[in-house]
Amino acid sequence: MMPKRSPWQSPEAGALAATRALNSDLSVDVCVVGAGMAGLLCALELRERGRSVLVLERDSVAAGETGATTAHLSTLLDTRYFELCDMHGADKARAIATSHMRGIAHLERVANAHGIDCAFQRVSGFLCADDERQAADLRREAAAATQAGISCELVRRAPLAIADGSALHVPHQAQFEPLAFLRGVVRALQASGVPIYAPVSVCDFEIRSEREPIALSTSDGRRVVANFVVVATNSPINDVTVLHTKLAAYRSYGLSVAIPETIPALCWDLATPYHYARTAFDALTHEPLLIVGGEDHRVGQELESEQHWQQLEDWVRDRFPSAGRVVSHWSGQVLETSDGLAFIGRNPGQEQVLVLTGFSGNGMSYSGLGAELIADLIVGDDNPARELYEPARKPHSLGAVGRYVRENLNTLEQYSDWLGPADVERIEDIRRGEGAVLRRGLDRVAVYVDQEGGAHELSATCPHLGGVVAWNDAEKSWDCPCHGSRFDCYGKVIAGPAVSDLNQLAGGSKKAAEAR
Ligand code: FES
């Protein structure tokens, strides 16, 4: 079986684990929750502006979505500029483009300032059309992106042949190796005295009144008191409902295949679901790779998610006959917003809690621009992107409202799983190494059967807001279709917004044979 890892993950990535145990209560000016790209860049930026900072991480450095990114750094976003212009107006579309230019420049500046060897390289990006209908969208995008201040031109073909038609060429984009970059950021944080505590699970945010420090409680009974808290956990764990009605969680799949040589270019297509491709060297084998991704779908809403890797491989072999063996495969999680823009700034109604979320597939440039924006908000400096990414904003254009309603209707529909049929009727119907949800009276039970035939029974009720979790056969995890919380096969929470595990049922682990 091909290995489950992204091209950036290798034993050397273990050097990222430069963390400490949290053995005492602490107080600090700024506490960052989440040690991925966004959190660590915020920590570094704030430290460089003279603030005392510490970082808390539930798992280990870059254990979340940073390791899964394909690290396309582009000012051409996953939401087209003609849509952004319709939703936000021409002036804001220009400000959006400028903010992402700044975000990419921030990453480049950090890499240069700290001498980080992460293969940061300015390359061309190509948005690729497959047919005349897509070519028409490409022409609209060329006009809208140009109006937004992005230098671009239509060309006959992209250098990576991911589609049959013309392409929109955008020079001066960038690519890098995200975990190599983050290793350098961790070194810079250590050198400047910023500790990273892990594993530490934050389970409560106590906010007594505005202007008073915030007390964070951890699951093992420690307290961290901070003047400001930055929540950089991909899905915000401080907020139960407000932001989550404005976010939709998607799984996205990645695959790398051996190729003869790398080609410095980033490519995307206009298909639904869409695909993207770049090249790089594998961190483990050091061979040249074609890295492709896509096949996105709402979390917890596909019964056979493993098939998406096969579909990606078929897609590659159709287009790249010289592609060699599959080197690795992996998946990650993307949070989409209804108006195509992230939420970066003060948590609605809370002056001292700041969030970064809803990166909508552009997490690297958002991490760079987010670090500057969060630091500006905390130190009281102005930032031209402040209003754009305001977390309290509401969707107001017809397109954004329509998408907001569709995604929330989808979420509400997921609660009907309480009334629908179970996946299987008996534990003996579950294959070894797989899971399924059973009905037991009015309750739903999530059962994982391990390779030895042991049946592990959990409540199927998501501790966030009561959705029914679904088995993810690709990752061997329990995923909630409502807001994207994820739990490992034994019920341990691995992705928020849930902050606690699935409930173990009494006598929940037994041999499947005994359970029959
Ligand atoms: Fe919200 Fe499960 S993630 S109910």
Short mmCIF file of C-alpha atoms and ligand atoms in Angstrom, two decimals:
data_model
loop_
_atom_site.label_atom_id
_atom_site.label_comp_id
_atom_site.label_asym_id
_atom_site.label_seq_id
_atom_site.Cartn_x
_atom_site.Cartn_y
_atom_site.Cartn_z
CA MET A 1 0.00 0.00 0.00
CA MET A 2 1.35 3.45 -0.88
CA PRO A 3 2.39 5.57 2.12
CA LYS A 4 -0.06 8.02 3.69
CA ARG A 5 1.88 11.27 3.98
CA SER A 6 2.31 14.52 2.09
CA PRO A 7 5.53 15.19 0.11
CA TRP A 8 6.75 17.51 2.89
CA GLN A 9 6.53 14.91 5.64
CA SER A 10 9.64 12.90 6.47
CA PRO A 11 11.43 11.76 9.64
CA GLU A 12 13.33 15.05 9.48
CA ALA A 13 10.01 16.80 10.04
CA GLY A 14 10.30 15.39 13.57
CA ALA A 15 12.69 18.27 14.17
CA LEU A 16 9.52 20.37 14.26
CA ALA A 17 8.66 18.78 17.59
CA ALA A 18 10.61 21.35 19.59
CA THR A 19 7.91 21.62 22.23
CA ARG A 20 7.66 21.67 26.03
CA ALA A 21 5.27 20.16 28.54
CA LEU A 22 3.01 22.66 30.30
CA ASN A 23 3.76 21.89 33.95
CA SER A 24 2.59 25.08 35.63
CA ASP A 25 0.09 27.93 35.30
CA LEU A 26 1.42 30.81 33.23
CA SER A 27 0.61 34.38 32.31
CA VAL A 28 1.69 36.13 29.12
CA ASP A 29 0.76 39.08 26.94
CA VAL A 30 -0.34 37.02 23.90
CA CYS A 31 -1.27 33.34 23.88
CA VAL A 32 -1.49 31.75 20.43
CA VAL A 33 -3.57 28.57 20.22
CA GLY A 34 -2.51 26.36 17.31
CA ALA A 35 1.03 25.65 16.05
CA GLY A 36 0.41 25.53 12.32
CA MET A 37 1.51 28.07 9.70
CA ALA A 38 -0.96 30.79 10.75
CA GLY A 39 -0.35 30.48 14.49
CA LEU A 40 3.44 30.35 14.34
CA LEU A 41 3.68 33.27 11.90
CA CYS A 42 1.44 35.33 14.22
CA ALA A 43 3.65 34.37 17.17
CA LEU A 44 6.82 35.40 15.32
CA GLU A 45 5.37 38.69 14.09
CA LEU A 46 4.11 39.62 17.57
CA ARG A 47 7.44 38.69 19.17
CA GLU A 48 9.29 40.81 16.63
CA ARG A 49 7.04 43.70 17.67
CA GLY A 50 8.12 43.30 21.27
CA ARG A 51 5.23 41.31 22.76
CA SER A 52 5.70 38.37 25.12
CA VAL A 53 4.16 35.35 23.41
CA LEU A 54 3.62 31.64 24.02
CA VAL A 55 2.01 28.98 21.83
CA LEU A 56 -0.28 26.12 22.89
CA GLU A 57 -0.80 23.14 20.56
CA ARG A 58 -3.17 20.19 21.03
CA ASP A 59 -1.01 17.73 19.07
CA SER A 60 2.41 18.65 17.66
CA VAL A 61 3.79 21.43 15.47
CA ALA A 62 2.21 21.35 11.98
CA ALA A 63 0.14 18.28 12.85
CA GLY A 64 -2.98 19.91 11.38
CA GLU A 65 -3.57 21.20 7.89
CA THR A 66 -0.17 22.86 7.28
CA GLY A 67 1.44 19.50 6.50
CA ALA A 68 -1.32 18.73 3.99
CA THR A 69 -1.14 21.92 1.92
CA THR A 70 0.25 21.81 -1.60
CA ALA A 71 1.63 25.31 -0.90
CA HIS A 72 0.52 27.18 -4.00
CA LEU A 73 1.15 30.84 -3.23
CA SER A 74 -1.03 32.79 -5.62
CA THR A 75 -2.82 36.09 -5.82
CA LEU A 76 -5.36 34.38 -8.11
CA LEU A 77 -7.68 32.95 -5.47
CA ASP A 78 -9.92 29.89 -5.48
CA THR A 79 -12.89 32.28 -5.74
CA ARG A 80 -12.67 34.03 -9.11
CA TYR A 81 -12.10 37.81 -9.19
CA PHE A 82 -15.22 38.33 -11.30
CA GLU A 83 -17.18 36.73 -8.43
CA LEU A 84 -15.28 38.72 -5.79
CA CYS A 85 -15.99 41.88 -7.77
CA ASP A 86 -19.72 41.02 -7.93
CA MET A 87 -19.83 40.28 -4.20
CA HIS A 88 -17.58 43.03 -2.84
CA GLY A 89 -17.17 45.66 -5.57
CA ALA A 90 -14.17 46.67 -7.67
CA ASP A 91 -12.36 48.63 -4.94
CA LYS A 92 -12.45 45.75 -2.51
CA ALA A 93 -11.41 43.28 -5.21
CA ARG A 94 -8.30 45.42 -5.71
CA ALA A 95 -7.68 45.49 -1.94
CA ILE A 96 -8.07 41.69 -1.79
CA ALA A 97 -5.45 41.23 -4.52
CA THR A 98 -3.07 43.64 -2.77
CA SER A 99 -3.48 41.87 0.57
CA HIS A 100 -2.50 38.51 -0.95
CA MET A 101 0.52 40.08 -2.64
CA ARG A 102 1.50 41.28 0.84
CA GLY A 103 0.81 37.84 2.29
CA ILE A 104 3.17 36.14 -0.14
CA ALA A 105 5.77 38.88 0.34
CA HIS A 106 5.53 38.30 4.11
CA LEU A 107 6.47 34.63 3.68
CA GLU A 108 9.35 35.58 1.39
CA ARG A 109 10.57 38.19 3.86
CA VAL A 110 10.48 35.74 6.79
CA ALA A 111 12.36 33.12 4.74
CA ASN A 112 15.03 35.67 3.79
CA ALA A 113 15.30 37.37 7.19
CA HIS A 114 15.82 34.08 9.03
CA GLY A 115 17.86 32.32 6.32
CA ILE A 116 15.28 29.54 5.95
CA ASP A 117 16.17 26.96 3.30
CA CYS A 118 12.65 26.08 2.07
CA ALA A 119 12.98 26.27 -1.74
CA PHE A 120 10.99 29.52 -1.83
CA GLN A 121 10.77 30.38 -5.50
CA ARG A 122 8.85 32.94 -7.54
CA VAL A 123 7.07 31.06 -10.34
CA SER A 124 4.27 31.63 -12.84
CA GLY A 125 0.70 30.53 -12.12
CA PHE A 126 -1.72 29.27 -14.78
CA LEU A 127 -5.50 28.99 -14.51
CA CYS A 128 -6.41 26.48 -17.21
CA ALA A 129 -9.54 26.01 -19.36
CA ASP A 130 -10.66 22.69 -20.83
CA ASP A 131 -13.43 23.84 -23.20
CA GLU A 132 -15.02 26.94 -24.70
CA ARG A 133 -17.35 27.51 -21.72
CA GLN A 134 -14.38 27.52 -19.36
CA ALA A 135 -12.40 29.68 -21.80
CA ALA A 136 -15.18 32.29 -21.54
CA ASP A 137 -14.80 32.23 -17.73
CA LEU A 138 -11.06 32.61 -18.21
CA ARG A 139 -11.58 35.76 -20.30
CA ARG A 140 -13.91 37.18 -17.62
CA GLU A 141 -11.32 36.35 -14.97
CA ALA A 142 -8.53 37.97 -17.01
CA ALA A 143 -10.52 41.21 -17.19
CA ALA A 144 -11.51 41.16 -13.49
CA ALA A 145 -8.03 40.22 -12.24
CA THR A 146 -6.46 42.97 -14.39
CA GLN A 147 -8.95 45.48 -12.94
CA ALA A 148 -7.95 44.27 -9.47
CA GLY A 149 -4.32 45.15 -10.23
CA ILE A 150 -3.00 41.67 -11.03
CA SER A 151 -0.65 41.46 -13.98
CA CYS A 152 -1.88 38.60 -16.21
CA GLU A 153 -2.31 37.51 -19.83
CA LEU A 154 -4.11 34.81 -21.78
CA VAL A 155 -1.79 32.19 -23.33
CA ARG A 156 -2.41 29.16 -25.55
CA ARG A 157 -1.22 26.50 -23.08
CA ALA A 158 0.15 26.05 -19.56
CA PRO A 159 3.51 24.29 -19.08
CA LEU A 160 1.79 21.52 -17.04
CA ALA A 161 -0.81 20.07 -19.39
CA ILE A 162 -3.69 19.73 -16.95
CA ALA A 163 -6.34 20.96 -19.44
CA ASP A 164 -6.74 21.06 -23.22
CA GLY A 165 -7.45 24.74 -23.73
CA SER A 166 -6.00 28.18 -23.12
CA ALA A 167 -4.69 29.44 -19.77
CA LEU A 168 -4.49 32.66 -17.80
CA HIS A 169 -0.82 33.29 -17.01
CA VAL A 170 -0.05 35.20 -13.79
CA PRO A 171 3.67 35.90 -13.27
CA HIS A 172 5.45 36.41 -9.93
CA GLN A 173 3.49 33.88 -7.89
CA ALA A 174 5.45 31.58 -5.57
CA GLN A 175 5.93 28.10 -4.17
CA PHE A 176 7.87 26.71 -1.23
CA GLU A 177 8.18 23.67 1.01
CA PRO A 178 5.89 24.50 3.93
CA LEU A 179 7.36 22.21 6.60
CA ALA A 180 10.94 23.21 5.80
CA PHE A 181 9.75 26.82 6.12
CA LEU A 182 8.02 26.10 9.42
CA ARG A 183 11.14 24.43 10.82
CA GLY A 184 12.93 27.72 10.23
CA VAL A 185 10.08 29.65 11.90
CA VAL A 186 10.29 27.33 14.94
CA ARG A 187 14.05 28.00 15.14
CA ALA A 188 13.41 31.75 14.97
CA LEU A 189 10.79 31.47 17.73
CA GLN A 190 13.16 29.48 19.93
CA ALA A 191 15.92 32.02 19.35
CA SER A 192 13.61 34.82 20.41
CA GLY A 193 12.33 33.02 23.51
CA VAL A 194 8.82 32.02 22.40
CA PRO A 195 7.92 28.65 23.96
CA ILE A 196 5.63 26.14 22.23
CA TYR A 197 3.75 23.92 24.70
CA ALA A 198 2.38 20.61 23.40
CA PRO A 199 0.38 18.50 23.72
CA VAL A 200 -1.97 20.93 25.47
CA SER A 201 -5.74 20.81 24.90
CA VAL A 202 -7.51 24.08 25.61
CA CYS A 203 -11.02 23.25 26.83
CA ASP A 204 -12.37 26.57 28.10
CA PHE A 205 -12.00 30.31 27.48
CA GLU A 206 -12.97 32.36 30.53
CA ILE A 207 -13.67 35.98 29.62
CA ARG A 208 -14.77 37.90 32.70
CA SER A 209 -15.10 41.35 31.19
CA GLU A 210 -13.64 43.44 28.44
CA ARG A 211 -10.09 44.61 29.14
CA GLU A 212 -9.54 41.96 31.81
CA PRO A 213 -7.09 39.18 30.93
CA ILE A 214 -8.55 35.97 29.52
CA ALA A 215 -8.04 32.70 31.39
CA LEU A 216 -7.62 29.56 29.29
CA SER A 217 -8.17 26.20 31.00
CA THR A 218 -6.51 23.08 29.69
CA SER A 219 -7.85 19.53 29.91
CA ASP A 220 -5.16 18.58 32.43
CA GLY A 221 -6.05 21.39 34.80
CA ARG A 222 -3.55 24.15 33.93
CA ARG A 223 -4.45 27.81 33.42
CA VAL A 224 -2.87 30.28 31.04
CA VAL A 225 -3.81 33.93 31.54
CA ALA A 226 -3.26 36.29 28.61
CA ASN A 227 -4.15 39.85 27.61
CA PHE A 228 -4.84 38.62 24.08
CA VAL A 229 -5.62 35.18 22.71
CA VAL A 230 -5.06 34.35 19.03
CA VAL A 231 -7.06 31.29 17.94
CA ALA A 232 -5.33 29.76 14.90
CA THR A 233 -6.80 26.27 14.94
CA ASN A 234 -8.13 26.11 11.35
CA SER A 235 -11.65 25.68 12.76
CA PRO A 236 -12.02 28.08 15.73
CA ILE A 237 -12.36 26.20 19.02
CA ASN A 238 -13.34 29.29 21.04
CA ASP A 239 -16.64 29.78 19.25
CA VAL A 240 -19.54 27.32 19.41
CA THR A 241 -21.97 28.71 16.84
CA VAL A 242 -21.50 32.23 15.42
CA LEU A 243 -18.58 31.67 13.08
CA HIS A 244 -19.49 28.06 12.32
CA THR A 245 -22.74 29.07 10.62
CA LYS A 246 -20.52 31.03 8.20
CA LEU A 247 -18.02 28.22 7.50
CA ALA A 248 -18.36 25.02 5.47
CA ALA A 249 -15.79 22.24 5.96
CA TYR A 250 -14.48 20.30 2.96
CA ARG A 251 -12.08 17.36 2.62
CA SER A 252 -9.48 17.74 -0.13
CA TYR A 253 -7.22 14.99 -1.49
CA GLY A 254 -3.56 15.02 -2.56
CA LEU A 255 -1.40 12.60 -4.53
CA SER A 256 2.23 12.72 -5.64
CA VAL A 257 3.73 10.76 -8.55
CA ALA A 258 7.31 10.41 -9.72
CA ILE A 259 8.25 12.44 -12.80
CA PRO A 260 11.57 12.87 -14.68
CA GLU A 261 12.11 16.50 -13.69
CA THR A 262 10.44 19.41 -11.96
CA ILE A 263 8.82 22.30 -13.84
CA PRO A 264 8.52 25.63 -11.97
CA ALA A 265 4.82 26.44 -12.45
CA LEU A 266 1.55 26.34 -10.53
CA CYS A 267 -1.58 25.21 -12.37
CA TRP A 268 -5.31 25.00 -11.56
CA ASP A 269 -8.27 23.98 -13.65
CA LEU A 270 -11.84 25.25 -13.77
CA ALA A 271 -13.56 21.91 -13.27
CA THR A 272 -16.02 21.17 -10.45
CA PRO A 273 -14.58 19.81 -8.21
CA TYR A 274 -11.38 21.40 -9.38
CA HIS A 275 -7.77 20.14 -9.56
CA TYR A 276 -4.39 21.76 -9.03
CA ALA A 277 -0.83 20.75 -9.80
CA ARG A 278 2.76 21.76 -9.10
CA THR A 279 6.13 20.02 -8.90
CA ALA A 280 8.62 19.67 -6.05
CA PHE A 281 11.16 17.26 -4.60
CA ASP A 282 10.01 14.63 -2.13
CA ALA A 283 11.27 15.36 1.40
CA LEU A 284 11.91 11.67 2.05
CA THR A 285 13.19 10.22 -1.25
CA HIS A 286 14.38 13.52 -2.81
CA GLU A 287 12.97 12.48 -6.20
CA PRO A 288 11.12 14.94 -8.47
CA LEU A 289 7.37 14.79 -8.03
CA LEU A 290 4.22 15.98 -9.69
CA ILE A 291 1.89 16.96 -6.83
CA VAL A 292 -1.81 17.09 -7.60
CA GLY A 293 -4.83 17.78 -5.45
CA GLY A 294 -8.55 18.39 -5.46
CA GLU A 295 -11.67 16.19 -5.50
CA ASP A 296 -13.08 18.28 -2.61
CA HIS A 297 -16.35 17.35 -0.90
CA ARG A 298 -18.15 18.36 2.31
CA VAL A 299 -16.68 16.60 5.34
CA GLY A 300 -18.50 13.42 6.42
CA GLN A 301 -20.84 13.39 3.44
CA GLU A 302 -19.26 10.70 1.23
CA LEU A 303 -19.53 7.03 2.04
CA GLU A 304 -16.48 5.91 0.07
CA SER A 305 -13.99 8.73 0.31
CA GLU A 306 -10.98 6.53 -0.51
CA GLN A 307 -12.07 6.45 -4.15
CA HIS A 308 -10.93 10.09 -4.56
CA TRP A 309 -7.26 9.07 -4.65
CA GLN A 310 -8.00 6.64 -7.47
CA GLN A 311 -9.86 9.40 -9.31
CA LEU A 312 -6.86 11.72 -8.86
CA GLU A 313 -4.51 9.02 -10.15
CA ASP A 314 -6.77 8.42 -13.19
CA TRP A 315 -6.81 12.17 -13.80
CA VAL A 316 -2.99 12.32 -13.70
CA ARG A 317 -2.48 9.30 -15.97
CA ASP A 318 -4.90 10.73 -18.55
CA ARG A 319 -2.84 13.90 -18.77
CA PHE A 320 0.71 12.83 -17.98
CA PRO A 321 1.49 9.50 -19.73
CA SER A 322 5.09 9.68 -18.50
CA ALA A 323 4.04 9.86 -14.83
CA GLY A 324 5.72 7.10 -12.79
CA ARG A 325 4.69 5.36 -9.59
CA VAL A 326 2.51 6.95 -6.96
CA VAL A 327 4.90 8.13 -4.22
CA SER A 328 2.42 9.27 -1.56
CA HIS A 329 -1.17 10.22 -0.89
CA TRP A 330 -2.89 12.22 1.82
CA SER A 331 -5.93 14.38 2.54
CA GLY A 332 -6.61 17.63 4.35
CA GLN A 333 -9.41 19.94 5.41
CA VAL A 334 -10.41 23.29 3.95
CA LEU A 335 -12.88 25.76 5.46
CA GLU A 336 -14.86 27.76 2.91
CA THR A 337 -16.78 30.98 3.50
CA SER A 338 -19.83 32.13 1.59
CA ASP A 339 -18.24 35.32 0.27
CA GLY A 340 -14.85 33.84 -0.65
CA LEU A 341 -12.90 35.75 2.03
CA ALA A 342 -11.30 34.52 5.26
CA PHE A 343 -12.25 35.69 8.74
CA ILE A 344 -9.22 37.35 10.33
CA GLY A 345 -9.61 39.72 13.24
CA ARG A 346 -11.46 40.14 16.51
CA ASN A 347 -13.88 37.36 17.37
CA PRO A 348 -17.39 38.86 17.15
CA GLY A 349 -18.15 40.63 20.44
CA GLN A 350 -14.74 39.85 21.99
CA GLU A 351 -12.07 42.55 21.84
CA GLN A 352 -9.18 40.43 23.09
CA VAL A 353 -9.83 37.18 21.23
CA LEU A 354 -8.62 37.18 17.65
CA VAL A 355 -9.25 34.45 15.09
CA LEU A 356 -7.91 33.34 11.74
CA THR A 357 -10.14 30.92 9.83
CA GLY A 358 -12.03 30.27 6.59
CA PHE A 359 -8.92 30.34 4.41
CA SER A 360 -10.92 28.84 1.52
CA GLY A 361 -8.00 26.98 -0.05
CA ASN A 362 -5.50 29.87 0.11
CA GLY A 363 -4.11 29.16 3.56
CA MET A 364 -0.48 30.04 2.93
CA SER A 365 -0.97 33.60 1.67
CA TYR A 366 -3.70 34.12 4.28
CA SER A 367 -1.25 32.99 7.00
CA GLY A 368 1.25 35.63 5.85
CA LEU A 369 -1.23 38.50 5.55
CA GLY A 370 -3.04 37.26 8.68
CA ALA A 371 0.13 37.48 10.79
CA GLU A 372 0.52 41.16 9.88
CA LEU A 373 -3.18 41.93 10.35
CA ILE A 374 -3.46 40.21 13.75
CA ALA A 375 -0.27 41.90 14.98
CA ASP A 376 -1.55 45.30 13.77
CA LEU A 377 -4.84 44.79 15.60
CA ILE A 378 -3.07 43.86 18.83
CA VAL A 379 -0.52 46.67 18.80
CA GLY A 380 -3.10 49.20 17.55
CA ASP A 381 -1.69 49.91 14.09
CA ASP A 382 -3.91 50.46 11.08
CA ASN A 383 -4.10 47.79 8.38
CA PRO A 384 -5.78 48.27 4.98
CA ALA A 385 -7.16 44.71 5.05
CA ARG A 386 -8.88 45.09 8.42
CA GLU A 387 -12.40 45.65 7.09
CA LEU A 388 -12.08 43.06 4.31
CA TYR A 389 -11.56 40.15 6.67
CA GLU A 390 -13.65 41.38 9.63
CA PRO A 391 -15.09 38.21 11.28
CA ALA A 392 -18.34 39.97 12.27
CA ARG A 393 -19.25 40.81 8.66
CA LYS A 394 -22.39 39.32 7.18
CA PRO A 395 -22.87 38.09 3.61
CA HIS A 396 -24.69 40.89 1.79
CA SER A 397 -24.45 40.26 -1.95
CA LEU A 398 -26.99 37.94 -3.60
CA GLY A 399 -24.28 35.42 -4.50
CA ALA A 400 -22.86 35.29 -0.96
CA VAL A 401 -26.30 35.10 0.68
CA GLY A 402 -27.29 32.29 -1.71
CA ARG A 403 -24.20 30.28 -0.86
CA TYR A 404 -24.65 30.97 2.87
CA VAL A 405 -28.21 29.65 2.72
CA ARG A 406 -27.23 26.59 0.66
CA GLU A 407 -24.38 25.60 2.98
CA ASN A 408 -26.52 26.06 6.10
CA LEU A 409 -29.41 24.08 4.60
CA ASN A 410 -26.87 21.36 3.86
CA THR A 411 -25.72 21.47 7.52
CA LEU A 412 -29.32 21.30 8.81
CA GLU A 413 -30.02 18.34 6.54
CA GLN A 414 -27.22 16.43 8.25
CA TYR A 415 -29.25 16.35 11.46
CA SER A 416 -31.80 14.18 9.64
CA ASP A 417 -29.23 11.38 10.05
CA TRP A 418 -30.90 10.90 13.44
CA LEU A 419 -34.02 9.71 11.61
CA GLY A 420 -32.51 7.84 8.65
CA PRO A 421 -31.39 4.23 8.49
CA ALA A 422 -28.17 3.06 10.18
CA ASP A 423 -25.10 2.17 8.05
CA VAL A 424 -25.35 -1.48 9.15
CA GLU A 425 -27.66 -3.43 11.44
CA ARG A 426 -25.10 -5.63 13.24
CA ILE A 427 -21.49 -5.31 14.31
CA GLU A 428 -20.69 -8.50 12.39
CA ASP A 429 -21.49 -6.59 9.17
CA ILE A 430 -18.45 -4.33 9.75
CA ARG A 431 -15.18 -5.43 8.13
CA ARG A 432 -11.96 -5.44 10.18
CA GLY A 433 -10.24 -2.05 10.03
CA GLU A 434 -13.51 -0.28 9.24
CA GLY A 435 -16.26 1.54 11.15
CA ALA A 436 -19.99 2.05 10.81
CA VAL A 437 -22.88 3.64 12.69
CA LEU A 438 -25.54 1.39 14.22
CA ARG A 439 -28.93 2.20 15.68
CA ARG A 440 -29.49 1.14 19.30
CA GLY A 441 -32.95 2.21 20.42
CA LEU A 442 -33.10 5.96 19.84
CA ASP A 443 -29.31 6.28 20.02
CA ARG A 444 -26.64 6.04 17.34
CA VAL A 445 -23.51 4.05 18.10
CA ALA A 446 -20.22 4.49 16.20
CA VAL A 447 -18.43 1.14 16.07
CA TYR A 448 -14.86 0.62 14.88
CA VAL A 449 -13.70 -2.98 14.42
CA ASP A 450 -9.92 -3.22 14.70
CA GLN A 451 -7.66 -5.62 12.79
CA GLU A 452 -7.86 -8.19 15.61
CA GLY A 453 -11.66 -8.13 15.55
CA GLY A 454 -12.07 -5.95 18.65
CA ALA A 455 -15.18 -3.76 18.46
CA HIS A 456 -14.80 -0.23 19.88
CA GLU A 457 -18.16 1.37 20.63
CA LEU A 458 -18.60 5.12 20.95
CA SER A 459 -21.51 7.49 21.05
CA ALA A 460 -22.01 8.71 17.47
CA THR A 461 -23.14 12.10 18.80
CA CYS A 462 -20.66 14.88 17.99
CA PRO A 463 -19.89 16.82 21.20
CA HIS A 464 -19.92 20.13 19.29
CA LEU A 465 -23.62 20.52 18.43
CA GLY A 466 -25.00 17.00 18.28
CA GLY A 467 -24.48 15.90 14.67
CA VAL A 468 -24.14 12.19 13.90
CA VAL A 469 -20.55 11.33 12.95
CA ALA A 470 -19.83 9.30 9.80
CA TRP A 471 -17.03 6.84 9.07
CA ASN A 472 -14.22 8.17 6.83
CA ASP A 473 -12.73 5.11 5.16
CA ALA A 474 -9.84 7.12 3.69
CA GLU A 475 -8.51 8.36 7.04
CA LYS A 476 -10.05 5.73 9.36
CA SER A 477 -11.66 8.52 11.35
CA TRP A 478 -15.11 9.62 12.51
CA ASP A 479 -16.06 12.86 10.76
CA CYS A 480 -18.98 15.13 11.60
CA PRO A 481 -20.90 16.27 8.51
CA CYS A 482 -22.25 19.39 10.23
CA HIS A 483 -19.21 21.60 10.93
CA GLY A 484 -16.29 19.26 10.21
CA SER A 485 -15.12 18.04 13.64
CA ARG A 486 -13.04 14.88 13.32
CA PHE A 487 -12.16 12.09 15.76
CA ASP A 488 -9.76 9.17 15.40
CA CYS A 489 -11.13 5.62 15.21
CA TYR A 490 -11.08 5.41 19.04
CA GLY A 491 -12.98 8.70 19.41
CA LYS A 492 -10.11 11.09 20.27
CA VAL A 493 -10.77 14.55 18.85
CA ILE A 494 -8.34 15.47 16.04
CA ALA A 495 -10.06 18.51 14.49
CA GLY A 496 -12.44 21.14 15.87
CA PRO A 497 -14.73 22.86 16.44
CA ALA A 498 -15.30 20.03 18.98
CA VAL A 499 -12.88 20.27 21.90
CA SER A 500 -13.73 16.94 23.54
CA ASP A 501 -13.71 13.28 22.47
CA LEU A 502 -16.63 11.12 21.44
CA ASN A 503 -18.14 9.49 24.53
CA GLN A 504 -16.95 5.96 25.19
CA LEU A 505 -19.90 3.65 25.78
CA ALA A 506 -19.88 1.45 28.87
CA GLY A 507 -18.17 -1.84 27.99
CA GLY A 508 -17.42 -0.20 24.66
CA SER A 509 -14.40 -2.27 23.60
CA LYS A 510 -14.94 -5.95 23.08
CA LYS A 511 -14.29 -8.66 20.58
CA ALA A 512 -16.66 -8.37 17.65
CA ALA A 513 -17.48 -12.06 18.12
CA GLU A 514 -18.66 -11.34 21.68
CA ALA A 515 -20.81 -8.50 20.44
CA ARG A 516 -22.82 -10.70 18.10
FE1 FES B 1 -20.74 20.78 14.79
FE2 FES B 1 -20.35 18.18 14.83
S1 FES B 1 -18.98 19.69 14.20
S2 FES B 1 -22.14 19.25 15.33
#
